[in-house]
mmCIF file of C-alpha atoms in Angstrom:
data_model
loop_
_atom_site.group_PDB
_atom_site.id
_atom_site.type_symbol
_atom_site.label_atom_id
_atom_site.label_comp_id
_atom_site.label_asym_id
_atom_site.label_seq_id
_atom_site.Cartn_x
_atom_site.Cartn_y
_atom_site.Cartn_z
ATOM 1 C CA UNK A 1 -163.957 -49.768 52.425
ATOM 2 C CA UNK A 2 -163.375 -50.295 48.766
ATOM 3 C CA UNK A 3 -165.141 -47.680 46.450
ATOM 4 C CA UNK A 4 -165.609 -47.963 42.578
ATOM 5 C CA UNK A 5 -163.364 -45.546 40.634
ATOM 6 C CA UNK A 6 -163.829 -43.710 37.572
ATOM 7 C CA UNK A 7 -162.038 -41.027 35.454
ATOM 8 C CA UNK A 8 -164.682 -39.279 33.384
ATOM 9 C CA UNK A 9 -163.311 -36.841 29.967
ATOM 10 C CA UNK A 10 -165.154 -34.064 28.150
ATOM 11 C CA UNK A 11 -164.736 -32.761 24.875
ATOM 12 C CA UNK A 12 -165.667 -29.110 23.812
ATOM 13 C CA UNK A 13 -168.968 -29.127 21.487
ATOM 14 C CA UNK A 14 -168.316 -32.938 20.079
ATOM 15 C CA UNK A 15 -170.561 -34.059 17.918
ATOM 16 C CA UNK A 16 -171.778 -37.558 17.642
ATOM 17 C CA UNK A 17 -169.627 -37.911 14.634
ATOM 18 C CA UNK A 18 -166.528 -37.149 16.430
ATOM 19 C CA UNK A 19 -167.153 -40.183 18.939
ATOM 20 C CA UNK A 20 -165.353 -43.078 17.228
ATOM 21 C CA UNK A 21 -161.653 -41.127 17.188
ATOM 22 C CA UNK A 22 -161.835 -40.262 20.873
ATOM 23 C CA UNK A 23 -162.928 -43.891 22.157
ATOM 24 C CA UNK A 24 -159.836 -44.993 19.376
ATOM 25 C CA UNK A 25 -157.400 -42.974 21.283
ATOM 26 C CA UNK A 26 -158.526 -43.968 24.896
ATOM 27 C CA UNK A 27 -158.531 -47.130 23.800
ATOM 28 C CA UNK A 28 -155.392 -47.192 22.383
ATOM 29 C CA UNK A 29 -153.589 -46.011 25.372
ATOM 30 C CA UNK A 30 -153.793 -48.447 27.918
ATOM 31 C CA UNK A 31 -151.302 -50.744 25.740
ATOM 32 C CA UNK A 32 -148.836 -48.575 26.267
ATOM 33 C CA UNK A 33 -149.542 -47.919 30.241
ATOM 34 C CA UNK A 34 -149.878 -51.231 31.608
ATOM 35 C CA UNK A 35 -153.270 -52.869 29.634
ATOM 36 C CA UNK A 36 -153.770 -54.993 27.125
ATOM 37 C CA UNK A 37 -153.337 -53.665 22.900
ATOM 38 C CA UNK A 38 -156.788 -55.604 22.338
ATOM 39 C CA UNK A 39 -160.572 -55.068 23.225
ATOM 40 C CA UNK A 40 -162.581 -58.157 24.705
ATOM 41 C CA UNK A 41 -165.402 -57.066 24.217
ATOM 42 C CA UNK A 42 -167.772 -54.400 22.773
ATOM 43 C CA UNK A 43 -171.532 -53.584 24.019
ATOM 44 C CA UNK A 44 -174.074 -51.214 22.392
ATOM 45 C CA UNK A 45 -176.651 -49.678 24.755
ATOM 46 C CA UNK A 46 -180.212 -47.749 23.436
ATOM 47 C CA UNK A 47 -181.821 -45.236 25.656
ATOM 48 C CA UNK A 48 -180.895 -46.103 29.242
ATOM 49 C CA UNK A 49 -179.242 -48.878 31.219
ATOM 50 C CA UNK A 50 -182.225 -50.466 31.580
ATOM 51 C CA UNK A 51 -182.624 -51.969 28.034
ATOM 52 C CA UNK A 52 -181.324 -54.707 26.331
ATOM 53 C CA UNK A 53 -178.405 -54.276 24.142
ATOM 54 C CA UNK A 54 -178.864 -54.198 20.749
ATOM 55 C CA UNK A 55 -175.274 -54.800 19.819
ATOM 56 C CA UNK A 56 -172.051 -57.303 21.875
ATOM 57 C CA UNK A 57 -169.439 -59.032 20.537
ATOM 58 C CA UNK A 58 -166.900 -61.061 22.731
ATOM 59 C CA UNK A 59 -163.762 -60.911 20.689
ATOM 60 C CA UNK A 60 -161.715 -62.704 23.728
ATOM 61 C CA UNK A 61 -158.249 -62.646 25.246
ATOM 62 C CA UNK A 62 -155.176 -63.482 25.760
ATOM 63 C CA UNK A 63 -155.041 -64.565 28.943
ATOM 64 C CA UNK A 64 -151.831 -64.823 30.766
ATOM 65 C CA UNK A 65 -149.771 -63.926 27.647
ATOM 66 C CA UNK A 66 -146.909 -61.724 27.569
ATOM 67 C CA UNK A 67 -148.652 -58.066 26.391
ATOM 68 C CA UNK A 68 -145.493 -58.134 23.762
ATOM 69 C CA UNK A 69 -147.106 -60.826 22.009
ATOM 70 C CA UNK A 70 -150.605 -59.530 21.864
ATOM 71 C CA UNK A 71 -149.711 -57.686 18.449
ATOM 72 C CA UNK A 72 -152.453 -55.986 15.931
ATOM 73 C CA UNK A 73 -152.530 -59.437 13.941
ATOM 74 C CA UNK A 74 -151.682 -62.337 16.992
ATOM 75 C CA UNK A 75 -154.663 -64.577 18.836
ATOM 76 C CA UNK A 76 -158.013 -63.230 20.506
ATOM 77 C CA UNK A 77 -159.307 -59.815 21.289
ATOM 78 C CA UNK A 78 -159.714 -57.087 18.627
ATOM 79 C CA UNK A 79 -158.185 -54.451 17.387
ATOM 80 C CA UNK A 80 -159.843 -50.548 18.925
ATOM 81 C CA UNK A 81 -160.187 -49.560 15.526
ATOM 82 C CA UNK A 82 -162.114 -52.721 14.404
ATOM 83 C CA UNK A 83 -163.920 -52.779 17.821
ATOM 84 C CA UNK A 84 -164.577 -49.064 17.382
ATOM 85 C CA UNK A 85 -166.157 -49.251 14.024
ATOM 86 C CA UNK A 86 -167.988 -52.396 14.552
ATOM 87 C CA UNK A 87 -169.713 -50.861 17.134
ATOM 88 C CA UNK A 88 -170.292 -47.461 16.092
ATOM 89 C CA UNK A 89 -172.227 -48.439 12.711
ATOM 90 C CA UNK A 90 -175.272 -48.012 15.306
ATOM 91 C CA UNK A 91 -174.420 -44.083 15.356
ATOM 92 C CA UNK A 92 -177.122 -43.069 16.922
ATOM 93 C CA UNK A 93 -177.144 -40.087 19.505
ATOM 94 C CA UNK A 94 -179.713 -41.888 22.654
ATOM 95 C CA UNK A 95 -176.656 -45.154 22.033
ATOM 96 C CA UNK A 96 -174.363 -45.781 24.451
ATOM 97 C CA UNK A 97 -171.279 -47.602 23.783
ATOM 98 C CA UNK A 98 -169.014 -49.825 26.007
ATOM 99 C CA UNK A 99 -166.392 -51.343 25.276
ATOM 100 C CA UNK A 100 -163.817 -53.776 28.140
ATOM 101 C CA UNK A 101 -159.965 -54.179 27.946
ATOM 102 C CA UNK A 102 -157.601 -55.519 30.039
ATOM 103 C CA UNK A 103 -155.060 -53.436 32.431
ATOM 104 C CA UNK A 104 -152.494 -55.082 35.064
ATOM 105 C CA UNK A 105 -152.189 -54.043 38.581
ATOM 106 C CA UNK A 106 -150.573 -55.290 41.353
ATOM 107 C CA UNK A 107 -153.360 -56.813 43.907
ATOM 108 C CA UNK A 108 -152.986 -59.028 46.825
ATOM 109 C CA UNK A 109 -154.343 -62.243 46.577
ATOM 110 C CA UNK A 110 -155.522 -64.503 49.507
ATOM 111 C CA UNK A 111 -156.234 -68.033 49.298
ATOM 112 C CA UNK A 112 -157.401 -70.413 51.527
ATOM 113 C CA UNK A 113 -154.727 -71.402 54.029
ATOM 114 C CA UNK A 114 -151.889 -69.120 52.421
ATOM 115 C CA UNK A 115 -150.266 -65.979 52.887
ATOM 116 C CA UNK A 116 -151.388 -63.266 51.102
ATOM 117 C CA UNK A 117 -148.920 -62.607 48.546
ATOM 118 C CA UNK A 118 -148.246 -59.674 45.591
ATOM 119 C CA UNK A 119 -149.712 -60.700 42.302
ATOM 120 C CA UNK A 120 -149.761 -58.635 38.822
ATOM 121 C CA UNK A 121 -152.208 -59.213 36.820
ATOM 122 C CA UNK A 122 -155.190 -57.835 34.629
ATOM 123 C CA UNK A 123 -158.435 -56.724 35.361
ATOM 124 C CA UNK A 124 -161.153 -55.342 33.153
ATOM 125 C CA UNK A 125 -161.658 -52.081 32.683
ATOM 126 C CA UNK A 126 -164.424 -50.842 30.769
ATOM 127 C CA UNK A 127 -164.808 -47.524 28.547
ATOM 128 C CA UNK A 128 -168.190 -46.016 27.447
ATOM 129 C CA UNK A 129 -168.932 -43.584 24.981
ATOM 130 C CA UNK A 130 -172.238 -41.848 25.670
ATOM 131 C CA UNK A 131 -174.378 -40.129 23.156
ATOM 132 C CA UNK A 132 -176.110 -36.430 23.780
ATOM 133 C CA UNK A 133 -179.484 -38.120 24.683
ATOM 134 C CA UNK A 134 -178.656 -41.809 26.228
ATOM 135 C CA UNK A 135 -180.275 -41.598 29.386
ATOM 136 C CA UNK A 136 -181.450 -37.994 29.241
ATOM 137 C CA UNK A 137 -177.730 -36.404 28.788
ATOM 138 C CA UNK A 138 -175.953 -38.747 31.586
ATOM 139 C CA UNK A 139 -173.084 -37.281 29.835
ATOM 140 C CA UNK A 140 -173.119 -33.949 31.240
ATOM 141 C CA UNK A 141 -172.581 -35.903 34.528
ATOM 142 C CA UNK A 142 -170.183 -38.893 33.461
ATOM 143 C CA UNK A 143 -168.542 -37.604 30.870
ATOM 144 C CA UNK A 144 -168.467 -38.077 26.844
ATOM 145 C CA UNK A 145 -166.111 -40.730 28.010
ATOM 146 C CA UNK A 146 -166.311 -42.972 31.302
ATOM 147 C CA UNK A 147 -163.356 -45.435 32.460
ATOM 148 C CA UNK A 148 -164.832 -47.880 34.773
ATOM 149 C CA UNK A 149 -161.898 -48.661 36.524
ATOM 150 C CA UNK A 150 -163.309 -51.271 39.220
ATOM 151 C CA UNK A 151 -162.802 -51.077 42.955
ATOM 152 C CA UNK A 152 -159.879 -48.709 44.023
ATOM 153 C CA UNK A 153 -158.433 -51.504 46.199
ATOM 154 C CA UNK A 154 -155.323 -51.777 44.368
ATOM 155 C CA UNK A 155 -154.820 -48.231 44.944
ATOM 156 C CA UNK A 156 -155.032 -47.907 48.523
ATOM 157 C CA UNK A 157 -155.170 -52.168 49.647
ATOM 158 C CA UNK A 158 -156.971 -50.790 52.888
ATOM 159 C CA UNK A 159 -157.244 -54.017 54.536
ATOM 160 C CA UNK A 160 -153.615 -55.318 54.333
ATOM 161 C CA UNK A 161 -150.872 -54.367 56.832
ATOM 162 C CA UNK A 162 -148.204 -52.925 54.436
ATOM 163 C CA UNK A 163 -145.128 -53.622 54.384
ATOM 164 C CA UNK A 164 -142.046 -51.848 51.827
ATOM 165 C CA UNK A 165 -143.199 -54.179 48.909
ATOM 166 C CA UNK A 166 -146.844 -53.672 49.858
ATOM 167 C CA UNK A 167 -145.787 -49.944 49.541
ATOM 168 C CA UNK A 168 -144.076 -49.697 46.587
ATOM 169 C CA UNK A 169 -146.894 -52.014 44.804
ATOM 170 C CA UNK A 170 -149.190 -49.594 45.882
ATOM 171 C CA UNK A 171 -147.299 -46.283 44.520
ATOM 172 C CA UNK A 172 -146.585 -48.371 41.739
ATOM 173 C CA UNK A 173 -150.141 -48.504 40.777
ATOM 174 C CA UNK A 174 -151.233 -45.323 41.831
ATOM 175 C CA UNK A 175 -148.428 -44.063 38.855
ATOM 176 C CA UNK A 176 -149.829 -45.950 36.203
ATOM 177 C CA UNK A 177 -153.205 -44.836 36.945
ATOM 178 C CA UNK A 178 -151.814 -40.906 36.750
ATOM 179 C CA UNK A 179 -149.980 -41.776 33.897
ATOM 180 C CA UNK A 180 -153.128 -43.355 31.667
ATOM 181 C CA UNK A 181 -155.179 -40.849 33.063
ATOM 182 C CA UNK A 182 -152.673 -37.873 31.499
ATOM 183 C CA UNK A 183 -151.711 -39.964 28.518
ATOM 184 C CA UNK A 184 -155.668 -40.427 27.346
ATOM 185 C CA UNK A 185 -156.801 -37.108 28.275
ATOM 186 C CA UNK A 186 -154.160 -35.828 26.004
ATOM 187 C CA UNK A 187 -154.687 -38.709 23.153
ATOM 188 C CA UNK A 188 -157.891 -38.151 22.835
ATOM 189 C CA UNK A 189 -157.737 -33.748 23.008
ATOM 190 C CA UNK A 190 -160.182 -33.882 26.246
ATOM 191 C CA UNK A 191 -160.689 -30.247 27.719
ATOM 192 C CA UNK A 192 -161.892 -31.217 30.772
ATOM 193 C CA UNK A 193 -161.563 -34.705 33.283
ATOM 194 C CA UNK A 194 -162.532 -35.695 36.556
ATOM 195 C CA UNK A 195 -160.747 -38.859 38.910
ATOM 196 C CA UNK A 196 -164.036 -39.479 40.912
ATOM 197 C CA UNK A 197 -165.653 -42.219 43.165
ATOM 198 C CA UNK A 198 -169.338 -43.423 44.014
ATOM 199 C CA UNK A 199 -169.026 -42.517 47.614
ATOM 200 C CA UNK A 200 -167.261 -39.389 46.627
ATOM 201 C CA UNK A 201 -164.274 -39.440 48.304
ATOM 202 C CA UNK A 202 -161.025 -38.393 47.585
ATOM 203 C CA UNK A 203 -158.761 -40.774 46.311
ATOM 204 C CA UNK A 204 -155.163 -38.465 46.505
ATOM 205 C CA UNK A 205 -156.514 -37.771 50.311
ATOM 206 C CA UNK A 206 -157.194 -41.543 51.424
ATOM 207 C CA UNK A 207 -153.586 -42.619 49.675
ATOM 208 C CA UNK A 208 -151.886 -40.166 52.008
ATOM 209 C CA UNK A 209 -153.365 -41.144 54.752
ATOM 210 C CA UNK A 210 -153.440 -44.712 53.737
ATOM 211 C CA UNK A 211 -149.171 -43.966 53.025
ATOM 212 C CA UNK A 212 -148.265 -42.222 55.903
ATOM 213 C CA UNK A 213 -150.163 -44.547 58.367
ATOM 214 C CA UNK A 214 -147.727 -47.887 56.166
ATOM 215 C CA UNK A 215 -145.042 -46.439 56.278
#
């Protein structure tokens, strides 16, 4: 059964002001770990989940373009630092702040009448910044910072028979995930993160046994 995934990141007494750098450097490591160098979008949340936005701005991709020619100055999408600072004019400590950018994974994709087959290819992925208050100190629970990875199907592809490719797809996945995950938690100085899933399982557990029983 597919989960949701996340990989939530604390900071040691950061204040509000100290927000914008760490989203920066999350942000800015997924181009160089399998995602995209632009943000799509950017969302400003006031209070709680429940209310309207008071801030979103699709910038847009690049779909299906090469991530070398997504440069700082090429096509759709913007920049983290622009995104970032657009955003975080609204400074305010009861804001939350998400922003979504693209990051390729190997998934298998069934169509109608066809074989499943192997496919890289992005998904979104989106990263929130929370402030002290925004929904009475959700932070404490989800982190300063949240990755909202999606489902952890292309981590564990729990319905499909695998085969060696199936395999290696997999593992290949499940080391760019460990790699972002170190590479952002160092970017961004985080003292603290956590891997975790809504139903609370154990991803590292269910890839072994998801491993041993493929192979």
């Amino acid at each position: 059964m597919a989960d949701a995934l996340y990989l939530s990141l604390w900071y040691p007494n950061l204040c509000l002001e100290a927000l914008p750098d760490k989203l920066m450097a999350v942000l800015g490591g997924f181009a160089t770990h399998g995602g995209e160098a632009k943000v799509y979008s950017a969302t400003v949340w006031p209070v709680d989940w429940s209310e309207s936005p008071v801030f979103e701005r699709v910038y847009g991709r690049m779909v299906g373009q090469p991530l070398q020619a997504q440069g700082p100055g090429s096509g759709p999408g913007a920049d983290p630092r622009q995104a970032v600072e657009q955003a975080l004019e609204l400074l305010h400590d009861d804001y939350a702040y998400e922003f979504q950018i693209g990051w390729n994974l190997w998934e298998l994709e069934a169509a109608a009448g066809l074989d499943p087959r192997w496919v890289r290819g992005p998904r979104l992925v989106r990263v929130t910044g929370y402030g002290p208050l925004f929904d009475e100190g959700a932070y404490e629970q989800d982190g300063h910072i949240r990755i909202d990875f999606g489902t952890d199907a292309p981590f564990l592809e729990e319905d499909a028979d695998l085969d060696q490719v199936g395999a290696k797809h997999v593992e290949e996945n499940v080391r760019q995930l460990v790699e972002l995950t170190a590479a952002v938690e160092k970017a961004s100085g985080a003292t603290a993160r956590l891997l975790w899933s809504e139903l609370g399982e154990s991803l590292a557990q269910r890839l072994a046994a998801r491993l041993g029983v493929g192979n």
